[in-house]
mmCIF file of C-alpha atoms in Angstrom:
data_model
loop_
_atom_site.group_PDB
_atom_site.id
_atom_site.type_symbol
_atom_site.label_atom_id
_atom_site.label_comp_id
_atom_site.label_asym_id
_atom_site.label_seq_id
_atom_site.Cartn_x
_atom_site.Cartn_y
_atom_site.Cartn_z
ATOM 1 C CA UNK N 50 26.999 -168.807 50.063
ATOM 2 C CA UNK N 51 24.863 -165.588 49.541
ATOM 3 C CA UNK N 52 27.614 -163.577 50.536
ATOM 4 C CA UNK N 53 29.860 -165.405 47.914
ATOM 5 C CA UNK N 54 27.046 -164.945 45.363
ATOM 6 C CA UNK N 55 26.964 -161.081 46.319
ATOM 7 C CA UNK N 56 30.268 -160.663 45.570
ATOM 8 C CA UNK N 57 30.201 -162.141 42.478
ATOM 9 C CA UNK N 58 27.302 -159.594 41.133
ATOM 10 C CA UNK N 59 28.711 -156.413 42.188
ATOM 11 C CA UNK N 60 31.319 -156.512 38.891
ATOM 12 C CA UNK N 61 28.600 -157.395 36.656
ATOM 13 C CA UNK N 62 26.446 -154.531 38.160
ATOM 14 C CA UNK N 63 29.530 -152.402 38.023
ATOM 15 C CA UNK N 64 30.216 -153.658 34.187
ATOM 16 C CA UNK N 65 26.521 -152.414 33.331
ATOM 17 C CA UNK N 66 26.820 -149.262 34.728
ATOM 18 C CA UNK N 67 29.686 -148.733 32.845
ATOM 19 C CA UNK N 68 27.942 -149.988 29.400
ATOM 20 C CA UNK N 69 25.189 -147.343 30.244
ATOM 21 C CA UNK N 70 27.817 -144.819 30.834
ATOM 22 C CA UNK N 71 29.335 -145.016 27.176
ATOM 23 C CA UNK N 72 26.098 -145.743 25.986
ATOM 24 C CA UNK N 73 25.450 -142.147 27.092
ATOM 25 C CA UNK N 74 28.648 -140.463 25.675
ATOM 26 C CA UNK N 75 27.994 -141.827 22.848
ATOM 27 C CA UNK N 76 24.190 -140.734 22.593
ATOM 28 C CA UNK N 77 25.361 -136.870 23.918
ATOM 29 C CA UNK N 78 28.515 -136.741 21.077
ATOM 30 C CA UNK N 79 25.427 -137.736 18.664
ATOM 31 C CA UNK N 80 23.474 -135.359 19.105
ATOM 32 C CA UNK N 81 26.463 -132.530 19.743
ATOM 33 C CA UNK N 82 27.874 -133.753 16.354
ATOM 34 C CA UNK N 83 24.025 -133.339 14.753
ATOM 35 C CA UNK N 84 23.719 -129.852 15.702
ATOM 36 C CA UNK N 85 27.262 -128.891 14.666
ATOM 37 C CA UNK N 86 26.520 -130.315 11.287
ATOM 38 C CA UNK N 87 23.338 -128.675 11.432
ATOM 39 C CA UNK N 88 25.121 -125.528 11.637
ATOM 40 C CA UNK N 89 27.684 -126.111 9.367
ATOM 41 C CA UNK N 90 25.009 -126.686 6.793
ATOM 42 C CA UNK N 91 22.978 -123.895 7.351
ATOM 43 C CA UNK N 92 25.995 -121.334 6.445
ATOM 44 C CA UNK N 93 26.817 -123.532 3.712
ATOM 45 C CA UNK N 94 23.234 -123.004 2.461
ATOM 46 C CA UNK N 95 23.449 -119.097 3.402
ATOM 47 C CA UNK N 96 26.525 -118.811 1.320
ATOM 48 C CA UNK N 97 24.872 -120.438 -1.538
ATOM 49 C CA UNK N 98 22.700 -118.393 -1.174
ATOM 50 C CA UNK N 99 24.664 -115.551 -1.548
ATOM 51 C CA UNK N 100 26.482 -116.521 -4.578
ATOM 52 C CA UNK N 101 23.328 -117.133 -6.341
ATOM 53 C CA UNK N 102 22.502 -113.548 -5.421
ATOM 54 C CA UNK N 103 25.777 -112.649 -6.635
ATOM 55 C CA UNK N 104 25.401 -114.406 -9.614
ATOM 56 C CA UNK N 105 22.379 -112.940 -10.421
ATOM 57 C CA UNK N 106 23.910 -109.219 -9.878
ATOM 58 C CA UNK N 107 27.091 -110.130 -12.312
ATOM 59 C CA UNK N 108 24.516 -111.240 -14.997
ATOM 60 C CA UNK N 109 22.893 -107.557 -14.681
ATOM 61 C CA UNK N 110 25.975 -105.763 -14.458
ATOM 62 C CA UNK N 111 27.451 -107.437 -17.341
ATOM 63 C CA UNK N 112 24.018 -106.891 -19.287
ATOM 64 C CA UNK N 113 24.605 -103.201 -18.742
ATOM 65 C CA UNK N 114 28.078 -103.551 -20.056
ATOM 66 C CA UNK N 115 27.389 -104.752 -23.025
ATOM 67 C CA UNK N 116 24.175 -102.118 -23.691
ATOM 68 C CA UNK N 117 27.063 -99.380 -22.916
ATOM 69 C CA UNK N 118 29.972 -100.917 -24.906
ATOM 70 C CA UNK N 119 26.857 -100.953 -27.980
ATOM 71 C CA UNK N 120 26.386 -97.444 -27.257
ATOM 72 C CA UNK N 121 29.695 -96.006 -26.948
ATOM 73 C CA UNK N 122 30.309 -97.933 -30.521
ATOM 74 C CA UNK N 123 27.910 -96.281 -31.975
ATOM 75 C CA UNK N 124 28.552 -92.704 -30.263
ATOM 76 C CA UNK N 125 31.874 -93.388 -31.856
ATOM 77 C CA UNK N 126 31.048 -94.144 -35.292
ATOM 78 C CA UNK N 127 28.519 -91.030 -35.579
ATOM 79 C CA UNK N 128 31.448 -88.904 -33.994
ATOM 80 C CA UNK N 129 33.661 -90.358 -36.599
ATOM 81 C CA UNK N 130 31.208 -89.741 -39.086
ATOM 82 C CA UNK N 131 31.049 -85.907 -38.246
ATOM 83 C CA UNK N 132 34.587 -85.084 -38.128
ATOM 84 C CA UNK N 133 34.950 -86.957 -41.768
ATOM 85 C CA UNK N 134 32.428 -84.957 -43.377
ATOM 86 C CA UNK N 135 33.355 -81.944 -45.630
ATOM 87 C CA UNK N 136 32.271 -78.156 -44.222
ATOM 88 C CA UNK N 137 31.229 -75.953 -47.136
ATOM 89 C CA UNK N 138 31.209 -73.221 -44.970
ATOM 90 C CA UNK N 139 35.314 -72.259 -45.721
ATOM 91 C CA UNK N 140 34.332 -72.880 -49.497
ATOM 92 C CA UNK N 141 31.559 -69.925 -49.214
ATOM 93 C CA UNK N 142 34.381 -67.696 -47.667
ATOM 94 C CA UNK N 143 36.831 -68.099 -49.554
ATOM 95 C CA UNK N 144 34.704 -67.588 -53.073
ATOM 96 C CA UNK N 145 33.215 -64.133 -50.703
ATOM 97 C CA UNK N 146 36.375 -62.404 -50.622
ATOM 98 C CA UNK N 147 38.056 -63.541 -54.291
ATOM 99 C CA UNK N 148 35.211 -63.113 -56.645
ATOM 100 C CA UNK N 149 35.934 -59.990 -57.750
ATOM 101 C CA UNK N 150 33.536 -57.105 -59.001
ATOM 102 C CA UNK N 151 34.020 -58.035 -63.170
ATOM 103 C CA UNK N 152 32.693 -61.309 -62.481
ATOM 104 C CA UNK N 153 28.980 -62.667 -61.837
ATOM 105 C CA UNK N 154 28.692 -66.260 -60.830
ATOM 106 C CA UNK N 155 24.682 -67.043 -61.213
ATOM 107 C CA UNK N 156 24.959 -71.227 -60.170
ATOM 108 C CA UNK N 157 26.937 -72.582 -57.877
ATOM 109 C CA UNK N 158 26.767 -76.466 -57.041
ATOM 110 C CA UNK N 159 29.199 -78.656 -55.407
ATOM 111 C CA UNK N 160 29.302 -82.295 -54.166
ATOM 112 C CA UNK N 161 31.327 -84.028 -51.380
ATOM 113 C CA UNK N 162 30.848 -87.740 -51.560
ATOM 114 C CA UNK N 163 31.242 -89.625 -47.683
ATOM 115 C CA UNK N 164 33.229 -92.532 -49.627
ATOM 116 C CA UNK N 165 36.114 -90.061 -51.656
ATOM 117 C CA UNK N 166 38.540 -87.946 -50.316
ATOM 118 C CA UNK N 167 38.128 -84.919 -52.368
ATOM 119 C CA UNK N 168 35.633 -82.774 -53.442
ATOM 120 C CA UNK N 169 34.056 -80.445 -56.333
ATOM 121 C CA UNK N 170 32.243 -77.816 -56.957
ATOM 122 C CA UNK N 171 31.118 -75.831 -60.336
ATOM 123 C CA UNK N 172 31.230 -71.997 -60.813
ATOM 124 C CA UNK N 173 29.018 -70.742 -63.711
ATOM 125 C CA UNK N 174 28.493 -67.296 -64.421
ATOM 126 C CA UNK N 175 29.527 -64.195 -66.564
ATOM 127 C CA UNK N 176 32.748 -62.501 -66.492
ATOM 128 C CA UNK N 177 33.896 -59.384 -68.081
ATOM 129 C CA UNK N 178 37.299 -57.222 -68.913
ATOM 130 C CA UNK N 179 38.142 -54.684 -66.304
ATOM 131 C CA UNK N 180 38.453 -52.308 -69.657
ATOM 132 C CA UNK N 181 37.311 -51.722 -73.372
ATOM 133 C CA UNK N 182 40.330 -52.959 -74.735
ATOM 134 C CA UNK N 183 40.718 -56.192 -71.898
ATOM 135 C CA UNK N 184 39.883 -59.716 -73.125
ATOM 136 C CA UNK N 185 36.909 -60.545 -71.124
ATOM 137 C CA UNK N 186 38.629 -64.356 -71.911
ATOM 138 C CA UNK N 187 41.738 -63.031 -70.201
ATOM 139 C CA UNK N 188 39.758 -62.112 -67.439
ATOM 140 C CA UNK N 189 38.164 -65.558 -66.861
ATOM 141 C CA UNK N 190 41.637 -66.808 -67.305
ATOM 142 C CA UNK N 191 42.661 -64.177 -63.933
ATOM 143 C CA UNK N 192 39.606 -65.018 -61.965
ATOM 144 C CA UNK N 193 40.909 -69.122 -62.558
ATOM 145 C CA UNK N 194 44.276 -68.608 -61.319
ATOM 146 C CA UNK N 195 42.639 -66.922 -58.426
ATOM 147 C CA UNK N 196 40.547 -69.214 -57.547
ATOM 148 C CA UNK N 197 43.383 -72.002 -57.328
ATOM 149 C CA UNK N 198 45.589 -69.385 -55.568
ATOM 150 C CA UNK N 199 42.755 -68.615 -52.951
ATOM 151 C CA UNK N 200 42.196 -72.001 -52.009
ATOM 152 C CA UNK N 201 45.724 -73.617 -52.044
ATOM 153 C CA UNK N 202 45.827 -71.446 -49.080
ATOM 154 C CA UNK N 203 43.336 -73.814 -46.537
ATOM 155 C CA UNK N 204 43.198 -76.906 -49.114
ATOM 156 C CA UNK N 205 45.676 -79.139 -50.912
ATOM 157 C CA UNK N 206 45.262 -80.646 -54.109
ATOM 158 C CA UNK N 207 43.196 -77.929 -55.710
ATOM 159 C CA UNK N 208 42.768 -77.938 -59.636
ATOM 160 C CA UNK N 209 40.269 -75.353 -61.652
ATOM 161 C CA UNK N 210 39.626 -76.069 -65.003
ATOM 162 C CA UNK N 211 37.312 -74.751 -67.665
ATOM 163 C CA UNK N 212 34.400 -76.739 -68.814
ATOM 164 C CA UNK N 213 35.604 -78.541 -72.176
ATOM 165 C CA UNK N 214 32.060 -78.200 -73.342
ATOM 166 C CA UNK N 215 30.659 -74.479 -73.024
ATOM 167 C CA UNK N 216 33.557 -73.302 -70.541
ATOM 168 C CA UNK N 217 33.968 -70.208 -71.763
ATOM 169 C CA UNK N 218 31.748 -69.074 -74.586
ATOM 170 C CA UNK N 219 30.729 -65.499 -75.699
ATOM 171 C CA UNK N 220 27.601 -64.427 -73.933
ATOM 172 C CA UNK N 221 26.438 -61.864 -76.491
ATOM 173 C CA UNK N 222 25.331 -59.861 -74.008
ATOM 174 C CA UNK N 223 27.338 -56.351 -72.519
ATOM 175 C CA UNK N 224 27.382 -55.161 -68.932
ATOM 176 C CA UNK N 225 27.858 -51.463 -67.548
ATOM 177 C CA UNK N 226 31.100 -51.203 -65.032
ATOM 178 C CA UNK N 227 32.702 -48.010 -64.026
ATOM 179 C CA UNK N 228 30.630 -46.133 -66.850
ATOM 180 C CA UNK N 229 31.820 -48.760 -69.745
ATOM 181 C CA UNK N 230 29.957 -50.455 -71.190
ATOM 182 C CA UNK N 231 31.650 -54.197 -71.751
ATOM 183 C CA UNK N 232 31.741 -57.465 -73.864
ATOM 184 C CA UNK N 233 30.851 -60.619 -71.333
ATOM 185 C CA UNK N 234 31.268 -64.364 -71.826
ATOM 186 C CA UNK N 235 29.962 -67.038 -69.805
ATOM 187 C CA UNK N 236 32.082 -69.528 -68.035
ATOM 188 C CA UNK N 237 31.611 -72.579 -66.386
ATOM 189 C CA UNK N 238 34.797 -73.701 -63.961
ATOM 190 C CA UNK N 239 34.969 -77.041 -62.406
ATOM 191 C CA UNK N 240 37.154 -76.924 -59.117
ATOM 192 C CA UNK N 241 38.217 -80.135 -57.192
ATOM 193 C CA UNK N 242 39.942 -79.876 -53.853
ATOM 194 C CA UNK N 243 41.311 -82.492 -51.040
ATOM 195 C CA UNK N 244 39.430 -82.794 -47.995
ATOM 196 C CA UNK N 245 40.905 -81.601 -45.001
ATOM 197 C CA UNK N 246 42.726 -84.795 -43.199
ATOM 198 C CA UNK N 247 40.288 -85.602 -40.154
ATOM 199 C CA UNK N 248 42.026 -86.963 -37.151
ATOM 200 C CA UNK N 249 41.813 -90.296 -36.163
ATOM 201 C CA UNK N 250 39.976 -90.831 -32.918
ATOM 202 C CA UNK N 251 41.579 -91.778 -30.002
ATOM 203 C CA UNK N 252 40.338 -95.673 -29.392
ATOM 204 C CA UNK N 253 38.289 -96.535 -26.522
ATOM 205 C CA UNK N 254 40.185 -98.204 -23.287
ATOM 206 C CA UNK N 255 39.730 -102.222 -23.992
ATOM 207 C CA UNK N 256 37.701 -103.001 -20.718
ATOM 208 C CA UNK N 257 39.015 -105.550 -18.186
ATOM 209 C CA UNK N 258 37.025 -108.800 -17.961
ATOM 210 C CA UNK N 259 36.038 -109.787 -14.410
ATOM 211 C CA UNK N 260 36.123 -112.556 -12.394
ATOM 212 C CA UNK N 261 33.322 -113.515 -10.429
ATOM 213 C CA UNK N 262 34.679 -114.104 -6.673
#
């Protein structure tokens, strides 16, 4: 009877053992599957991690952009600016070598507005006849053709008038030249002029938006 009674507990001892023996895979692929999440969450955190950081650097970079896209705008515009504006230097030159010696010009003013493209300047001054018997009026008349003649040359558009009021009036006064002593008169010639064509600057390269990876 206790042998029959032995026999019948060795399966249930063996069925325990067995229980206990899952039981333990179970515990051990717990606690393998813990650490591997473990893991698996720590580079998830590094990598956030790194984006932010990445994040962070775009913002800057993109900050920096913008400051330089503001700056080469306004490098432009000044650069613009300069090549637009009107050089009086050629005007000075060109009224050096074609005033001649029978004329005096005393005032010389001139204005170039930013907003037109032309401008003007006004000779005043005496001129007188290359002889006694010379028109000092016809002599005004010469140094106004030369005048356009000497600056169609570098400039287009280029018109030289007399003053309507006080253009050319007698100066009642006489000047000494070559020995002779001649009649002046004063004149007072407005000359307009086109400004030079400026080129158009070459546009900056549109920059390429980027995508944060």
């Amino acid at each position: 009877f206790k042998a029959e009674r032995q026999r019948q507990r060795d399966p249930l001892k063996l069925g325990i053992y067995g229980l206990v023996g899952i039981a333990a895979l179970f515990v051990g692929w717990y606690f393998w599957t813990l650490a591997s999440t473990s893991g698996t969450f720590s580079r998830r955190d590094d990598l956030v991690a790194q984006w932010q950081k990445k994040q962070r650097d775009l913002a800057v970079v993109t900050a920096a952009e913008e400051d330089l896209k503001k700056i080469t705008a306004a490098s432009a515009a000044l650069n613009a600016r300069i090549d637009a504006r009107f050089h009086w230097g050629p005007v000075l030159d060109i009224l050096y070598h074609t005033v001649p010696r029978e004329v005096q010009v005393q005032t010389l003013s001139g204005s170039a507005p930013r907003r037109s493209d032309t401008a003007s300047f006004t000779l005043e001054g005496l001129c007188a006849g290359l002889s006694a018997t010379e028109e000092p009026r016809a002599a005004a008349e010469r140094f106004r053709k030369t005048l356009i003649a000497a600056f169609e040359k570098k400039y287009q558009g280029v018109a030289a008038e007399f003053r309507q009021a006080g253009g050319l009036d007698e100066s009642g006064s006489r000047v000494k030249l070559d020995g002779m002593d001649l009649v002046t008169v004063r004149f007072a010639i407005d000359v307009r002029l086109r400004k030079p064509f400026s080129p158009v600057p070459t546009p900056a390269p549109t920059p390429v938006a980027r995508r944060p990876r």
